XYZ file of C-alpha atoms in Angstrom:
545
model
C 0.013 -0.204 -0.222
C 1.398 3.480 -0.897
C 2.378 5.422 2.057
C 0.995 8.965 2.028
C 2.357 12.073 3.999
C 0.910 15.483 4.786
C 2.446 18.895 3.410
C 0.343 22.003 4.967
C -2.391 19.830 6.086
C -2.816 18.002 2.570
C -2.254 14.278 2.080
C 0.263 13.682 -0.748
C 1.931 10.296 -1.805
C 4.952 9.298 -0.535
C 8.044 9.722 -2.722
C 11.748 10.771 -2.541
C 10.634 14.482 -3.883
C 8.092 14.821 -1.308
C 10.233 13.560 1.545
C 12.647 16.314 0.405
C 9.919 18.902 0.420
C 8.976 18.058 3.854
C 12.480 18.210 5.316
C 12.812 21.989 3.497
C 9.753 22.840 5.143
C 10.762 21.758 8.180
C 14.174 23.399 7.940
C 12.733 26.739 7.024
C 10.190 26.901 10.082
C 13.266 27.424 12.553
C 14.947 29.838 10.136
C 11.669 31.972 9.993
C 11.497 31.867 13.972
C 15.160 32.735 14.256
C 14.673 35.726 12.192
C 11.651 36.796 14.082
C 13.602 36.624 17.274
C 16.584 38.468 15.866
C 14.300 41.219 14.547
C 12.810 41.111 18.171
C 16.232 41.487 19.607
C 17.269 44.279 17.154
C 14.115 46.241 18.214
C 14.742 45.616 21.978
C 18.301 46.744 21.834
C 17.286 49.918 19.424
C 14.546 50.752 22.181
C 17.158 50.108 25.041
C 19.636 52.305 23.149
C 17.091 54.976 22.477
C 15.772 54.954 26.192
C 19.587 54.916 27.579
C 20.469 58.278 25.301
C 17.523 59.722 26.111
C 18.215 59.313 30.154
C 21.553 60.143 29.575
C 20.804 63.487 27.697
C 17.270 64.119 29.020
C 18.792 67.363 30.847
C 20.642 68.484 27.564
C 17.318 68.035 25.059
C 15.248 69.936 27.717
C 17.591 72.735 28.025
C 17.978 73.252 23.919
C 14.020 72.831 23.833
C 13.534 75.508 26.549
C 15.561 78.096 24.411
C 13.642 77.265 21.228
C 10.414 77.167 23.157
C 11.432 80.581 24.796
C 12.039 81.945 21.018
C 8.511 81.044 19.908
C 6.901 82.224 23.367
C 8.622 85.351 23.255
C 7.427 85.927 19.635
C 3.911 85.533 20.757
C 3.920 87.350 23.748
C 5.586 90.094 21.917
C 2.526 90.826 20.001
C 0.486 91.355 22.935
C 1.851 94.716 23.921
C 2.563 94.083 27.572
C 2.876 96.703 30.196
C 6.322 97.000 31.904
C 4.917 95.610 34.905
C 3.553 92.531 33.014
C 6.886 91.854 31.069
C 8.761 91.885 34.828
C 5.983 89.362 35.739
C 6.663 87.329 32.566
C 10.582 87.411 33.171
C 10.020 86.225 36.921
C 10.677 82.303 36.513
C 13.877 83.408 34.337
C 14.898 85.904 37.403
C 14.488 83.171 39.762
C 16.889 80.854 37.874
C 19.381 83.710 38.010
C 18.840 84.369 41.590
C 19.444 80.482 42.328
C 22.727 80.335 40.476
C 24.048 83.569 41.817
C 23.070 82.343 45.094
C 25.524 79.330 44.904
C 28.435 81.130 43.436
C 29.789 82.051 46.676
C 30.038 79.011 48.549
C 30.774 76.985 45.368
C 33.806 79.341 44.499
C 35.322 79.687 48.070
C 34.883 75.911 48.875
C 35.885 74.399 45.775
C 38.949 76.572 45.663
C 39.907 75.918 49.150
C 39.623 72.109 49.029
C 41.109 72.222 45.201
C 44.284 74.100 46.498
C 44.349 71.564 49.642
C 44.392 68.421 47.734
C 47.333 69.299 45.344
C 50.753 69.194 46.863
C 52.640 72.611 46.603
C 55.071 71.498 43.686
C 51.867 70.178 41.630
C 49.906 73.523 42.678
C 52.764 75.748 41.388
C 53.282 73.954 38.187
C 49.575 73.807 37.136
C 48.749 77.240 38.361
C 51.770 78.371 36.097
C 50.353 76.534 33.067
C 46.817 77.730 33.800
C 48.089 81.477 33.697
C 50.021 81.010 30.683
C 47.043 79.119 29.007
C 44.598 81.972 29.852
C 47.197 84.929 28.802
C 48.021 83.318 25.529
C 44.506 82.354 24.505
C 43.379 85.927 25.279
C 46.012 87.451 23.483
C 45.022 85.471 20.523
C 41.434 86.459 20.803
C 42.438 90.036 21.092
C 44.531 89.696 17.890
C 41.709 87.918 16.010
C 39.274 90.872 17.430
C 41.663 93.830 16.076
C 42.327 91.729 12.424
C 38.559 91.263 11.953
C 37.731 95.176 12.950
C 40.149 96.102 10.184
C 39.010 93.699 7.720
C 35.619 94.111 7.895
C 35.686 97.842 9.081
C 32.431 97.949 10.959
C 32.388 101.590 11.600
C 33.501 102.840 8.166
C 30.381 104.562 6.671
C 28.762 104.825 9.911
C 29.655 108.160 10.862
C 26.149 109.508 10.625
C 25.176 106.803 13.307
C 25.078 108.473 16.947
C 23.349 107.886 20.313
C 20.400 110.191 19.471
C 19.154 108.474 16.065
C 18.856 105.322 17.840
C 16.922 106.776 21.123
C 19.720 105.732 23.645
C 20.971 107.492 26.752
C 24.431 108.516 26.609
C 27.063 106.481 28.810
C 30.438 107.604 29.654
C 33.090 106.867 31.845
C 35.506 109.615 33.131
C 37.634 106.953 35.088
C 41.595 107.355 34.438
C 43.419 104.095 33.046
C 45.821 104.074 35.623
C 43.163 104.081 38.657
C 41.346 101.143 36.780
C 44.550 98.870 37.065
C 45.159 99.988 40.647
C 41.610 99.267 41.542
C 42.088 95.672 39.900
C 45.043 95.365 42.528
C 43.203 96.735 45.283
C 40.293 94.098 44.903
C 42.814 91.503 44.978
C 43.311 92.280 48.670
C 39.900 93.081 50.131
C 40.144 94.842 53.491
C 36.808 93.069 54.507
C 36.206 89.677 53.389
C 32.739 89.627 54.511
C 32.021 93.053 52.427
C 33.782 91.262 49.487
C 30.892 88.689 49.300
C 28.746 91.659 47.866
C 30.776 94.892 47.302
C 33.999 95.823 45.352
C 36.353 98.641 45.464
C 35.964 101.540 43.000
C 37.519 104.752 42.478
C 35.618 107.917 42.112
C 36.732 111.585 41.947
C 36.093 114.653 43.453
C 36.914 118.597 42.762
C 39.094 119.961 45.392
C 40.118 123.579 45.642
C 43.791 124.201 46.079
C 44.245 127.985 45.805
C 43.837 130.918 43.493
C 45.643 131.767 40.470
C 46.797 135.516 40.014
C 43.475 136.560 38.899
C 41.594 135.533 41.872
C 40.306 132.641 40.338
C 39.695 129.290 42.354
C 41.824 126.495 41.255
C 40.390 122.569 41.410
C 42.287 119.644 41.596
C 40.421 116.128 40.508
C 41.349 113.893 43.421
C 40.535 110.116 43.428
C 38.438 109.016 46.292
C 37.781 105.211 47.338
C 34.065 104.130 47.035
C 32.262 100.833 47.180
C 29.929 99.665 44.196
C 27.421 96.737 44.623
C 28.910 93.184 43.209
C 30.637 90.517 44.527
C 34.667 91.003 44.793
C 35.264 87.607 43.037
C 38.888 88.161 42.711
C 39.743 88.935 46.189
C 37.616 85.892 47.035
C 39.461 83.638 44.718
C 42.863 84.815 45.756
C 41.936 84.172 49.489
C 40.414 80.920 49.165
C 43.521 79.710 47.199
C 46.020 80.836 49.775
C 43.955 79.655 52.544
C 43.990 75.975 50.705
C 47.617 76.127 50.586
C 47.955 77.028 54.141
C 45.842 74.308 55.455
C 47.803 71.821 53.286
C 51.255 73.475 54.799
C 49.503 72.754 58.261
C 49.472 69.123 57.799
C 47.647 67.066 60.249
C 46.138 69.831 62.170
C 44.610 71.113 58.919
C 42.867 68.086 58.139
C 39.628 68.643 59.858
C 38.981 71.932 58.372
C 40.089 70.399 54.651
C 37.402 67.721 55.539
C 35.091 70.297 56.134
C 35.483 72.335 53.152
C 35.377 69.113 50.952
C 31.820 68.277 52.357
C 30.635 71.503 52.164
C 31.790 71.532 48.381
C 30.025 68.144 47.748
C 26.977 69.700 49.500
C 27.036 72.600 47.144
C 27.376 70.295 44.154
C 24.160 68.216 45.049
C 22.448 71.778 45.322
C 23.536 72.309 41.759
C 22.547 69.015 40.580
C 18.784 70.309 41.915
C 19.133 73.830 40.541
C 20.044 72.087 36.991
C 16.628 70.431 36.739
C 15.094 74.058 36.885
C 17.333 75.456 34.280
C 15.334 74.484 31.014
C 12.126 76.215 32.514
C 14.090 79.125 33.642
C 16.043 79.656 30.607
C 12.473 79.478 28.487
C 11.340 82.418 30.298
C 14.871 84.027 30.229
C 15.010 84.010 26.464
C 11.392 84.865 25.926
C 11.351 87.992 28.112
C 14.537 89.295 26.546
C 12.510 88.831 22.956
C 9.776 90.668 24.615
C 11.982 93.526 25.781
C 13.652 94.081 22.652
C 13.108 97.705 21.134
C 13.499 98.203 17.492
C 15.833 95.270 16.794
C 15.809 96.044 12.826
C 17.029 99.249 13.051
C 19.553 98.121 15.762
C 20.734 95.201 13.234
C 20.935 97.498 10.281
C 22.844 100.061 11.680
C 25.040 97.911 13.769
C 24.891 94.878 11.626
C 28.663 94.800 10.534
C 29.723 95.472 14.134
C 27.478 92.378 15.460
C 28.692 90.053 12.358
C 32.300 90.968 13.113
C 31.953 90.177 16.908
C 30.074 86.958 16.222
C 32.419 85.835 13.395
C 35.533 86.556 15.943
C 33.616 84.014 18.362
C 32.780 81.189 15.885
C 36.731 81.605 14.718
C 38.329 81.410 18.117
C 35.727 79.019 19.784
C 35.132 76.681 16.619
C 38.679 76.526 15.616
C 41.534 78.015 17.562
C 40.545 76.793 21.138
C 39.918 73.156 19.778
C 43.209 73.130 17.832
C 45.101 74.295 21.159
C 43.418 71.556 23.020
C 44.245 68.922 20.118
C 47.923 70.130 20.068
C 48.044 69.489 23.857
C 45.982 66.150 24.117
C 46.180 64.579 20.525
C 42.145 64.029 21.198
C 39.194 64.981 19.463
C 38.145 68.408 20.945
C 34.733 68.241 19.541
C 33.931 64.854 21.370
C 35.084 66.708 24.707
C 32.789 69.713 23.948
C 29.728 67.554 22.933
C 29.453 66.766 26.755
C 29.040 70.749 27.815
C 26.148 71.504 25.789
C 24.141 71.961 29.041
C 26.369 74.579 30.208
C 26.793 76.256 26.820
C 23.052 76.672 26.585
C 23.085 78.045 30.292
C 25.800 80.496 29.176
C 23.946 81.474 26.107
C 20.810 82.270 28.149
C 22.255 83.673 31.319
C 25.315 85.954 29.479
C 27.014 85.108 32.936
C 30.071 83.259 33.253
C 29.894 82.994 36.980
C 26.420 81.777 36.849
C 27.262 78.996 34.173
C 30.019 77.884 36.712
C 28.040 75.290 39.047
C 26.627 73.349 35.694
C 29.991 73.765 34.071
C 31.804 71.956 36.881
C 29.314 69.082 37.131
C 29.180 68.255 33.202
C 33.090 68.849 33.219
C 33.753 66.234 35.900
C 30.685 63.701 35.127
C 30.602 63.982 31.215
C 34.384 64.395 30.517
C 35.892 62.642 33.364
C 38.185 65.334 34.570
C 39.695 64.891 37.776
C 37.791 66.888 40.829
C 41.152 68.195 41.928
C 41.711 69.997 38.828
C 38.202 71.204 37.706
C 37.386 72.555 41.085
C 40.671 74.566 41.242
C 40.992 75.706 37.535
C 37.054 76.756 36.780
C 36.563 79.086 39.202
C 39.710 80.844 38.490
C 38.789 80.663 34.804
C 35.200 81.941 35.255
C 37.095 84.951 36.796
C 40.320 85.942 34.923
C 39.608 84.029 31.417
C 37.695 86.260 29.051
C 38.523 85.306 25.605
C 35.120 86.095 23.906
C 35.142 89.681 25.880
C 38.747 90.260 24.421
C 37.317 89.616 20.819
C 34.421 92.025 21.000
C 36.364 94.402 23.429
C 38.773 94.965 20.691
C 36.333 95.127 17.695
C 34.245 97.806 19.603
C 37.449 100.011 19.923
C 38.531 99.786 16.529
C 34.896 100.385 15.586
C 34.387 103.432 17.833
C 37.809 104.777 16.135
C 36.462 104.342 12.545
C 33.190 105.882 13.821
C 35.152 109.195 14.753
C 37.111 108.926 11.653
C 40.376 108.456 13.580
C 43.311 106.592 12.056
C 44.959 104.305 14.411
C 48.828 103.960 14.375
C 50.761 100.935 15.383
C 51.502 102.178 19.020
C 47.453 102.350 19.468
C 47.039 98.834 18.034
C 49.554 97.326 20.469
C 47.885 99.218 23.345
C 44.285 98.104 22.404
C 45.815 94.532 22.515
C 47.797 94.656 25.851
C 44.962 96.593 27.319
C 42.232 94.460 26.384
C 44.270 91.195 27.582
C 44.901 92.925 31.064
C 41.385 94.497 31.489
C 39.597 91.326 30.639
C 41.165 89.703 33.946
C 39.187 91.806 36.195
C 35.984 91.948 33.789
C 33.113 91.128 36.073
C 31.588 87.539 35.276
C 28.304 88.939 35.015
C 25.973 90.295 31.833
C 27.512 93.571 29.965
C 30.380 93.352 32.366
C 32.570 93.949 29.270
C 31.475 97.515 28.778
C 33.200 98.858 31.418
C 36.477 97.420 30.249
C 35.877 98.996 26.811
C 36.082 102.378 28.415
C 39.582 101.308 29.843
C 40.644 100.609 26.153
C 39.052 103.801 24.782
C 40.783 105.805 27.593
C 44.044 104.276 27.112
C 44.219 105.129 23.375
C 42.453 108.527 23.920
C 39.330 108.166 22.137
C 36.043 109.444 23.664
C 33.482 107.295 25.723
C 30.170 108.749 24.506
C 29.528 106.214 22.165
C 29.709 103.314 24.255
C 25.889 103.356 24.541
C 25.811 101.926 21.095
C 27.775 98.876 22.430
C 25.274 98.471 25.257
C 22.448 98.813 22.534
C 23.511 95.612 20.977
C 25.237 93.951 23.931
C 22.423 91.495 24.661
C 22.973 89.672 21.202
C 26.765 89.823 21.284
C 27.036 88.938 24.849
C 25.671 85.631 24.430
C 28.371 84.076 22.104
C 30.717 85.830 24.305
C 29.813 84.121 27.497
C 29.882 80.703 25.508
C 33.365 81.320 24.233
C 34.416 82.345 27.715
C 33.289 79.245 29.539
C 34.540 76.977 26.663
C 38.082 78.388 27.029
C 37.778 77.462 30.816
C 36.495 74.131 30.207
C 39.210 72.975 27.617
C 41.916 74.641 29.723
C 40.719 72.076 32.504
C 40.519 69.350 29.889
C 44.470 70.148 29.034
C 45.355 70.346 32.545
C 43.853 67.173 33.682
C 45.718 65.465 30.499
C 49.182 66.803 31.698
C 48.406 65.698 35.380
C 47.614 62.279 34.194
C 50.999 62.143 32.236
C 52.776 63.474 35.158
C 51.088 61.000 37.248
C 51.833 57.968 34.849
C 55.480 59.277 34.606
C 55.683 59.429 38.491
C 54.308 55.847 38.668
C 56.680 54.448 36.179
C 60.031 56.089 37.773
C 58.752 54.649 41.294
C 58.339 51.062 39.583
C 61.594 51.383 38.060
C 63.240 52.423 41.175
C 61.777 49.284 43.140
C 62.776 47.078 40.330
C 66.551 48.506 40.899
C 66.158 47.781 44.543
C 64.849 44.367 44.231
C 67.688 43.410 41.424
C 70.206 45.060 43.600
C 68.904 42.806 46.690
C 68.791 39.630 44.781
C 72.523 40.287 43.207
C 73.778 40.831 46.887
C 72.250 37.777 48.246
C 73.686 35.748 45.693
C 77.243 37.457 45.816
C 77.234 36.440 49.781
C 76.171 32.846 48.933
C 79.152 32.396 46.235
C 81.665 34.447 48.177
C 81.587 33.941 51.995
C 83.871 31.342 52.947
C 81.670 31.047 56.438
C 78.620 30.209 54.437
C 80.513 27.835 52.382
C 81.943 26.015 54.995
C 78.447 25.879 56.946
C 76.846 24.302 54.024
C 79.402 21.751 53.484
C 79.060 20.802 57.281
C 75.414 20.495 56.968
C 75.581 18.418 53.847
C 78.124 15.858 55.572
C 75.996 15.669 58.637
C 73.409 12.800 57.329
C 76.216 10.458 56.121
C 77.985 10.946 59.580
C 75.013 9.874 61.331
C 74.162 7.053 59.052
C 77.562 5.304 59.226
C 77.293 5.833 63.189
C 74.005 4.071 63.075
């Protein structure tokens, strides 16, 4: 009787070809199942990777989204013609963010610098400090050179002679402060007379006219005499210097200073926990910061058309310095991709763009540099607070462009000596520039005084400062972060070199000790006689027995 088999539920006569078909169908079924399982695994793997990416970069995505939503919200609210009071109410969430960030600056700067300086030995501290100062000075000088070169190439002030403060409806801003007094104030603020007052006040020179006598005609003669005054604003330079020296002093104390060092370390860690909480408010606060700034804008079209070349030159200088020069310097030292390093710092860059404050960006910068880029805490907490105070690459660029712009505006030809003065003064004065919005405008006045130009046109800079200051702050904090990365790399190389030297010394000691033991065994007649006696003892015992 002919055997029958089934294929897909149908009876078929048994044959060799039928058997082969059945085998193929049985083989195909597990292949299809395996493919389905692989597809499910791929889907699960993609889903898991997506979830991991979102959880890892959630804060970055929310922060960038906050800026974009803020722009749209500002455009919508701008058309509602709000009153001044309603504008201030609309800006309230953004104001709260700024207040939180400023609240945390003082404990963060002081504690991080004390613990950072105390955790490094004096030799390392001196070497790293020297490298940091050299890096800050060189990058700021390069930035000043880029600013001057772009100003002479683009010529933002040529043809803008008719432009003045009145045509744009701006209030005039002037500064009658002497250049010498500006630099003397910088030195005075390094050593505050009252540390408590330095937390909220800075020293500033003012002038009063004093009668000194009469001339031959009986006219009273007056002299301008400098007098010391206090201005609102934290004296960050004085606090930074005190915290560094205090940390070194604690380390020099040895065992007696350990408890206080532990206190500052614990205080610093607690401050970083507060920073991590504040960072989750940043996306919401940034949305209203950006939105309120767009609502407050006056006639943007008039400003951009009048000062468009100045804005373009400043932003182009920031792109060149921040996108090409600083990454090249980082690559030259570390031989690593600078853009992968910068990709971990999107949140502090966005914060810098929205707040226009290097000091307000410091908390999130320290956190992201340590967690995303693996920079040693001792390095980041030592160098970033100093960088936020003295390293102002972006400010140097726009200050140089502004000085040349005002010279061109007044049809003044700058000679080589004046150009050199601009470079040096911009580099030196940017050290003392306050890490706050519009802090660089004051230092432009110092540059203008140094080259003998009027300060009446400073209000033009102030009118567009809210645009230029955003890219300025991003470049400032980028320079700080890359500097921390370079110092971390140098510190790693030094520690590896030290470990290799220690290992080599230990190896030499071990080899010498082995060689000495062998030499003693080979040459000592006492040892040789004892070993021979011991070797002969068993035979003697056996013979006696």
